[in-house]
XYZ file of C-alpha atoms in Angstrom:
101
model
C -2.138 27.860 3.429
C 0.470 26.293 1.227
C 0.643 22.680 0.132
C 3.451 21.999 2.604
C 1.233 23.011 5.523
C -0.601 19.716 5.077
C 2.486 17.514 4.861
C 3.289 15.510 7.975
C 6.702 13.844 8.313
C 5.328 10.834 10.212
C 2.625 10.186 7.653
C 5.105 10.538 4.815
C 7.429 8.066 6.545
C 4.546 5.596 6.942
C 3.811 5.864 3.224
C 7.499 5.212 2.558
C 7.285 2.070 4.708
C 4.405 0.872 2.523
C 6.437 1.504 -0.633
C 9.362 -0.472 0.799
C 7.122 -3.405 1.757
C 5.445 -3.526 -1.666
C 6.656 -6.469 -3.693
C 7.827 -8.418 -0.651
C 4.553 -10.076 0.286
C 5.875 -13.636 0.379
C 9.143 -13.374 2.293
C 8.627 -9.991 3.914
C 11.458 -7.812 5.170
C 13.210 -7.561 8.501
C 12.729 -4.496 10.644
C 16.436 -3.783 10.262
C 16.351 -3.871 6.465
C 13.258 -1.651 6.340
C 14.822 0.885 8.701
C 18.080 0.827 6.756
C 16.355 1.369 3.414
C 14.522 4.376 4.880
C 17.567 5.682 6.737
C 15.507 5.656 9.927
C 15.992 4.197 13.403
C 14.433 0.773 13.984
C 12.193 1.871 16.915
C 10.637 4.595 14.757
C 9.960 2.167 11.906
C 8.659 -0.439 14.368
C 6.026 2.066 15.507
C 5.000 2.629 11.895
C 4.793 -1.113 11.272
C 2.666 -1.623 14.373
C 0.308 1.099 13.134
C 0.010 -0.686 9.798
C -0.671 -3.926 11.667
C -3.407 -2.297 13.771
C -5.074 -1.073 10.574
C -4.834 -4.542 8.993
C -2.491 -3.163 6.355
C 0.660 -4.839 7.599
C 1.537 -8.074 9.317
C 4.505 -9.764 10.881
C 5.411 -13.354 10.051
C 5.411 -15.227 13.354
C 8.075 -17.620 12.107
C 10.637 -15.199 10.657
C 9.639 -11.912 12.294
C 9.647 -10.313 8.837
C 7.080 -7.702 7.912
C 4.889 -7.568 4.812
C 1.785 -5.837 3.562
C -1.317 -7.261 5.204
C -4.573 -8.572 3.777
C -6.436 -5.256 4.018
C -3.893 -3.472 1.869
C -4.005 -6.213 -0.744
C -7.827 -6.207 -0.652
C -7.793 -2.484 -1.423
C -5.456 -3.075 -4.370
C -7.682 -5.881 -5.691
C -10.798 -3.712 -5.313
C -9.079 -0.988 -7.340
C -8.098 -3.479 -10.047
C -11.659 -4.872 -10.175
C -13.071 -1.361 -10.517
C -10.717 -0.606 -13.414
C -11.786 -3.844 -15.144
C -15.490 -3.047 -14.694
C -14.946 0.453 -16.055
C -13.060 -0.910 -19.073
C -15.952 -3.292 -19.774
C -18.472 -0.457 -19.583
C -16.335 1.675 -21.886
C -16.094 -1.180 -24.401
C -19.894 -1.576 -24.332
C -20.370 2.157 -24.919
C -17.823 2.184 -27.713
C -19.557 -0.739 -29.402
C -22.964 0.870 -28.949
C -21.924 4.175 -30.509
C -19.657 2.878 -33.255
C -20.744 3.007 -36.860
C -21.085 -0.141 -38.873
């Protein structure tokens, strides 16, 4: 099997939706603007957004109808950042422990 055998267009599009939403957590983006930026039809992108919502990784603002990354996605990012910080602290301790002088 080649690498491309594992690539799925729908999954790649969903990842593109996430990239488009990133950085727009406060105001969100309209379905139309997301679809336009991906050069996709709105109903297709709407399905992707609803899948993100079901997973807790996307949400729709009830007031504006705009979409943004959801709490679960942000929690994953924070967990990653926390892990990096803990690892840096451990590395600093090891460096101090093994340094001369």
